[in-house]
mmCIF file of C-alpha atoms in Angstrom:
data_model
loop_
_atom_site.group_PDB
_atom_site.id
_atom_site.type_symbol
_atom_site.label_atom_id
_atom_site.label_comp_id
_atom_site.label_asym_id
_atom_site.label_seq_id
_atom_site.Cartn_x
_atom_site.Cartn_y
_atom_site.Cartn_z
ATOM 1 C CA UNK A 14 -94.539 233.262 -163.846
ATOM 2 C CA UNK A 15 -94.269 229.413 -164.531
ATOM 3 C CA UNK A 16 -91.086 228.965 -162.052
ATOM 4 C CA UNK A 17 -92.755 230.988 -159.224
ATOM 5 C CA UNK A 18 -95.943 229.013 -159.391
ATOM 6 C CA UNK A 19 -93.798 225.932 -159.143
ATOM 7 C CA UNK A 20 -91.749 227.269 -156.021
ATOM 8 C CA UNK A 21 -95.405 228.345 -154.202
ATOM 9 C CA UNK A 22 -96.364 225.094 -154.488
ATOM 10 C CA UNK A 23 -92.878 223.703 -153.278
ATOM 11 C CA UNK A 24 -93.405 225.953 -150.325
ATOM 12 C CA UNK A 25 -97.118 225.219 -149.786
ATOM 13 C CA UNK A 26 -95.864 221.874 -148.910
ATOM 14 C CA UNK A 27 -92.722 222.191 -147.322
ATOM 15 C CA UNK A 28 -95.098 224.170 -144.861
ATOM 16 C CA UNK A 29 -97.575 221.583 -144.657
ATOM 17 C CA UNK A 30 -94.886 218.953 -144.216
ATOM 18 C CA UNK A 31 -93.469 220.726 -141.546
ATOM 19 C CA UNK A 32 -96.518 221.324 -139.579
ATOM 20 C CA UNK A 33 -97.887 217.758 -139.412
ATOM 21 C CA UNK A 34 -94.472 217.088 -138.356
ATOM 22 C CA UNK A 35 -94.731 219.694 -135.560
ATOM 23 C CA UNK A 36 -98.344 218.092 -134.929
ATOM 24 C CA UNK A 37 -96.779 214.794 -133.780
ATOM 25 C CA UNK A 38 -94.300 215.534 -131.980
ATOM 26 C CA UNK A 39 -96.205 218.085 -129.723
ATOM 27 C CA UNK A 40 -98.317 215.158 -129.117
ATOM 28 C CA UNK A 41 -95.128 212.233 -128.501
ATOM 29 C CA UNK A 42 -94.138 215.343 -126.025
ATOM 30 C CA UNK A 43 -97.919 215.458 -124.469
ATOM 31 C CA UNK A 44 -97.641 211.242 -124.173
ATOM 32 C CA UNK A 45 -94.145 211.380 -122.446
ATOM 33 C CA UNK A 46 -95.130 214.253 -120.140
ATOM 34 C CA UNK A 47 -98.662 212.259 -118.850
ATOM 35 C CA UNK A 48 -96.549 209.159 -118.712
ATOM 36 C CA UNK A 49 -93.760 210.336 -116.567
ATOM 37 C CA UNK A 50 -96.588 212.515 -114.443
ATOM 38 C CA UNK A 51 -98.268 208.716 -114.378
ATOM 39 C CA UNK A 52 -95.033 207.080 -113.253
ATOM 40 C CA UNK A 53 -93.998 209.645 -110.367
ATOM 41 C CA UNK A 54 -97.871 209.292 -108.292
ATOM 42 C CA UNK A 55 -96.681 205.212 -109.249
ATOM 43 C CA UNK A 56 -93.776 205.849 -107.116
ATOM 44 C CA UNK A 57 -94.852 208.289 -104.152
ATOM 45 C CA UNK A 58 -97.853 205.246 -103.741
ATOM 46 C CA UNK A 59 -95.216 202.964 -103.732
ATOM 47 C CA UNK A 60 -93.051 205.061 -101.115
ATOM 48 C CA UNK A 61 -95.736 205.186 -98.640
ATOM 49 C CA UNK A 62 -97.335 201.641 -99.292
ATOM 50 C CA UNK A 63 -93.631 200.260 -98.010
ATOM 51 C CA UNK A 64 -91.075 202.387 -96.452
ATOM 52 C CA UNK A 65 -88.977 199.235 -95.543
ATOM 53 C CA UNK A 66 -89.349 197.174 -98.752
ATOM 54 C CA UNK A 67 -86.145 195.199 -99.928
ATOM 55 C CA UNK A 68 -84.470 196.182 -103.353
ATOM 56 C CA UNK A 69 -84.704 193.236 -105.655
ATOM 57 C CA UNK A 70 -81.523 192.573 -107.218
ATOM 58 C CA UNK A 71 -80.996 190.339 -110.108
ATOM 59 C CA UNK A 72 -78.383 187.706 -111.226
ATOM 60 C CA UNK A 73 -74.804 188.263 -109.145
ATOM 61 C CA UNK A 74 -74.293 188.851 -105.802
ATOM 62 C CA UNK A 75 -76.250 187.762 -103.571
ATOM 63 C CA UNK A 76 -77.085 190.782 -100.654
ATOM 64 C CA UNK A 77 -75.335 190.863 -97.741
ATOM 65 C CA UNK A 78 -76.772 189.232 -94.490
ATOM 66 C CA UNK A 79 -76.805 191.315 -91.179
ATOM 67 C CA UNK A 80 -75.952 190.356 -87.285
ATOM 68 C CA UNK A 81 -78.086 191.780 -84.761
ATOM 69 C CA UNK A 82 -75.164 194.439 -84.159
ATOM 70 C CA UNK A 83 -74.779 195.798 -87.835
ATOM 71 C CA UNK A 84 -71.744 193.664 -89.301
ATOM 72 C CA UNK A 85 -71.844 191.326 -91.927
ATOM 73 C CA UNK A 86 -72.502 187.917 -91.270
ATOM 74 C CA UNK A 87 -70.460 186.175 -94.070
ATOM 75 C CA UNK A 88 -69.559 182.819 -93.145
ATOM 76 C CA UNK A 89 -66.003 181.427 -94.399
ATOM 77 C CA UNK A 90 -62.934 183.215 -95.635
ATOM 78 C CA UNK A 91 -63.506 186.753 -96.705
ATOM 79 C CA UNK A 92 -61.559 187.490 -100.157
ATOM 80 C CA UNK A 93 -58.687 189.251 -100.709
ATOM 81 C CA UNK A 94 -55.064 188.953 -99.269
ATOM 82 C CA UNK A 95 -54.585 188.483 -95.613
ATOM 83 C CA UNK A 96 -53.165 190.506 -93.353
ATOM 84 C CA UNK A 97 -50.299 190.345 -91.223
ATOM 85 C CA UNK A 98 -51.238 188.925 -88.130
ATOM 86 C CA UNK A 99 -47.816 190.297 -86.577
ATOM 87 C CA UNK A 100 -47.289 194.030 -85.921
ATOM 88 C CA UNK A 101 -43.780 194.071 -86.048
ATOM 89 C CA UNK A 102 -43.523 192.835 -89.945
ATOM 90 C CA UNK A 103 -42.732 190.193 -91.854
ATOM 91 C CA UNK A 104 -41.741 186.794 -90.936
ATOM 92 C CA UNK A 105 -38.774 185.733 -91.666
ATOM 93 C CA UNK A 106 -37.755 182.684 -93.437
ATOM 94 C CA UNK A 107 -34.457 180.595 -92.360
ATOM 95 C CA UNK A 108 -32.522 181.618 -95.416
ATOM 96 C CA UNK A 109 -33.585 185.733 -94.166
ATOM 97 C CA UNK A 110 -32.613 184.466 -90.822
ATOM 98 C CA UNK A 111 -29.178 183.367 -91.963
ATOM 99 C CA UNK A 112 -28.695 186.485 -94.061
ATOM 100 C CA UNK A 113 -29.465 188.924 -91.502
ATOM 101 C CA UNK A 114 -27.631 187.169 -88.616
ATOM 102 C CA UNK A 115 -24.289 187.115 -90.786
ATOM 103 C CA UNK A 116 -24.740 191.094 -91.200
ATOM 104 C CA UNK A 117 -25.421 191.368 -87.634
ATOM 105 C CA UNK A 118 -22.087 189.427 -87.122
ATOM 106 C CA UNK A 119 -19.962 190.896 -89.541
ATOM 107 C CA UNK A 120 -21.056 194.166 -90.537
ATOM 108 C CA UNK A 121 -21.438 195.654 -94.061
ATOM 109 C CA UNK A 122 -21.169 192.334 -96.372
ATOM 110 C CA UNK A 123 -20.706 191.896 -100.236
ATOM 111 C CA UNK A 124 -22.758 189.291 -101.861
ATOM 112 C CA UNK A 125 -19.242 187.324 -102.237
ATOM 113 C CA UNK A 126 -19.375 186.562 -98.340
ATOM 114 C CA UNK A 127 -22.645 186.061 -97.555
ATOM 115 C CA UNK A 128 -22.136 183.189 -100.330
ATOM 116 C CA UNK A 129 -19.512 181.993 -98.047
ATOM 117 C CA UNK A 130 -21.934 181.913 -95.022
ATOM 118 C CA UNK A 131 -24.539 180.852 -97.376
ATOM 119 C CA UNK A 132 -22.717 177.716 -98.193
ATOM 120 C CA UNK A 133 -21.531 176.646 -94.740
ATOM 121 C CA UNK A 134 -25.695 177.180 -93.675
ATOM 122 C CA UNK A 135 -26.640 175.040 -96.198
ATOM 123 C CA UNK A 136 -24.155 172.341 -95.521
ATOM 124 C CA UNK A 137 -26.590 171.890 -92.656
ATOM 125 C CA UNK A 138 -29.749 173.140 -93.323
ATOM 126 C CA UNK A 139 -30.282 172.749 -97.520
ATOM 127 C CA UNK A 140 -27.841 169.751 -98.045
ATOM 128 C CA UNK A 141 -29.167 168.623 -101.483
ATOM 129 C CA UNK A 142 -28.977 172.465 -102.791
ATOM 130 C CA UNK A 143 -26.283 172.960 -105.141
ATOM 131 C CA UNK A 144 -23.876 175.838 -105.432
ATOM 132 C CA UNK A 145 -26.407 177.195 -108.300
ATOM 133 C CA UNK A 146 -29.358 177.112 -106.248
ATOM 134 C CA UNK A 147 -27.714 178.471 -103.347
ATOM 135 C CA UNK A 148 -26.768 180.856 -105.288
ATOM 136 C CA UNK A 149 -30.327 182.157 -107.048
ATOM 137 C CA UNK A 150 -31.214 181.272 -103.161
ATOM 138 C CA UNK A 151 -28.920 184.257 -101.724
ATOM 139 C CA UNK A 152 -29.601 186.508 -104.905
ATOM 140 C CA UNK A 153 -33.470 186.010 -104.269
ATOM 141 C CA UNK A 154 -33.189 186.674 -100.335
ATOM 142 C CA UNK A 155 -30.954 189.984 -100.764
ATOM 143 C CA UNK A 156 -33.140 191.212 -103.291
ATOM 144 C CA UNK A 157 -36.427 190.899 -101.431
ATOM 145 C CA UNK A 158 -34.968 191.954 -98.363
ATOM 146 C CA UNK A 159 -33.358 194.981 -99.164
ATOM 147 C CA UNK A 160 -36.455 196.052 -101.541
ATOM 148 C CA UNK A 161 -39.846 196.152 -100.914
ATOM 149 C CA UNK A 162 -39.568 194.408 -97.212
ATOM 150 C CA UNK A 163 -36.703 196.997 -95.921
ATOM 151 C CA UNK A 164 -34.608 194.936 -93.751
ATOM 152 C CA UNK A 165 -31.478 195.647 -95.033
ATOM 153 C CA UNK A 166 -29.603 198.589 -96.719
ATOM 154 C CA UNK A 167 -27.560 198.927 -99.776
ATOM 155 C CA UNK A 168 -23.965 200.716 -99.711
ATOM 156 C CA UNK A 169 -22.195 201.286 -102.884
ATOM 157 C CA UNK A 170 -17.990 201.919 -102.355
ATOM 158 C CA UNK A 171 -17.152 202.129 -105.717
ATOM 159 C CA UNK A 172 -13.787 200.175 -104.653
ATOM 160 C CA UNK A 173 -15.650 196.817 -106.042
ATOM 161 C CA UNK A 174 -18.342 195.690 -107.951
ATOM 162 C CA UNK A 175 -22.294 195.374 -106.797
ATOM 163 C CA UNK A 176 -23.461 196.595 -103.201
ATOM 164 C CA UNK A 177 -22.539 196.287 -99.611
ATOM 165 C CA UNK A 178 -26.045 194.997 -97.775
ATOM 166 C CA UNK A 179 -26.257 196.050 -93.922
ATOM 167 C CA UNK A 180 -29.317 196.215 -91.531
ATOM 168 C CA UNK A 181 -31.348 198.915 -92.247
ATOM 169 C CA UNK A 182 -31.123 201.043 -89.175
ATOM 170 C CA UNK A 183 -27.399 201.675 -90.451
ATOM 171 C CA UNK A 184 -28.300 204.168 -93.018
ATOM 172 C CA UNK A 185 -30.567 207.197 -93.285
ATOM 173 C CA UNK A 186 -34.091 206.772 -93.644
ATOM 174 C CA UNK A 187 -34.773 209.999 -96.196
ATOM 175 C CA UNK A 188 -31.489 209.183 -98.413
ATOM 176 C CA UNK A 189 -30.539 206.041 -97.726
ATOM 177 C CA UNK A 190 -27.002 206.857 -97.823
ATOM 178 C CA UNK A 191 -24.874 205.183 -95.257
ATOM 179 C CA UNK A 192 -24.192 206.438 -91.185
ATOM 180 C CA UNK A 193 -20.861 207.959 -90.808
ATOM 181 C CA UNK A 194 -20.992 205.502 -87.244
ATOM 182 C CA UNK A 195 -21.464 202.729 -89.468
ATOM 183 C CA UNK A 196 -18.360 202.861 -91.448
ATOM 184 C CA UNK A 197 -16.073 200.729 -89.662
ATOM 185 C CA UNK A 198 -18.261 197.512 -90.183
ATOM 186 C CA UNK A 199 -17.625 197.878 -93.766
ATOM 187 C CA UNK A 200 -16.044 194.789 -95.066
ATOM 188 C CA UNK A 201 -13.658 195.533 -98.616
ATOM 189 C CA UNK A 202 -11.983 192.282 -98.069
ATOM 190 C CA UNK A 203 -12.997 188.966 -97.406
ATOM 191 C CA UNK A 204 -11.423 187.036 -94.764
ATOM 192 C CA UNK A 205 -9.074 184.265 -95.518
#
């Protein structure tokens, strides 16, 4: 009899605990549900009081200006990397120049030769290069030109060592394998 008086009055006020709890948060609910009913006539007064008003923004960027004909009236420089100015691709430096005219010239070239031509160019053009530079020079130049700018072509015989570089219009666009036309402008053997 003792230990279910004991458990009543456990229950008696878990109940009453429970309810006052229940109390106050029906009212929190009743204060959030006037305040947000509060908040949206705020907002449709504000709506009609100024249709046009300007968004204040804080610290960072500062809004854009308009012309008179809808574009942006940014003065100076506008960020990010330039464009191309020329349609038909990159410009070429003289070292690309040299490269592409000896191809042109020759046909199909190893890097071996177009060191050759490389180092009777700069005899004239990069006197106080040495072999080294001229070198990393022609290494840099073959690389950039026959990857991401596509000007020239890579053909791999397997008689020799490293790639055969020719313009780009000599081998396939989809596989990049070599023109069956283009075969006779492939050089195995330097001249001597």
């Amino acid at each position: 009899m003792a230990t279910e008086r004991l458990g009543e009055k456990n229950i008696d006020l878990l109940l009453n605990q429970y309810r006052s709890e229940r109390k106050r948060l029906m009212f929190q609910l009743n204060k959030v549900r006037e305040t947000i009913g509060e908040l949206k006539t705020l907002r449709a007064k504000a709506a009609k009081a100024a249709p046009e008003a300007t968004v204040k923004r804080g610290p960072g960027r500062p809004p854009k200006v308009r012309n008179e004909d809808g574009g942006s009236a940014s003065a100076g420089r506008r960020r990010g990397r330039r464009k191309n100015a020329r349609a038909g691709g990159y410009r070429l430096s003289p070292w690309d120049v040299m490269v592409v005219d000896a191809i042109k010239k020759e046909g199909l070239l190893p890097k071996e030769v177009i060191m050759e031509h490389a180092r009777a160019w700069a005899k004239t053009h990069a006197k106080r290069m040495t072999i080294d530079e001229i070198s990393v020079k022609v290494t840099r130049v073959l690389q950039k030109l026959s990857g991401p700018r596509g000007v020239l072509g890579t053909h791999r015989t397997g008689l020799r060592r490293g790639y055969h570089y020719g313009l780009k219009e000599w081998f396939f666009a989809s596989s990049g394998a070599l023109r069956k036309q283009y075969m006779d402008r492939l050089v195995l053997e330097p001249k001597a």
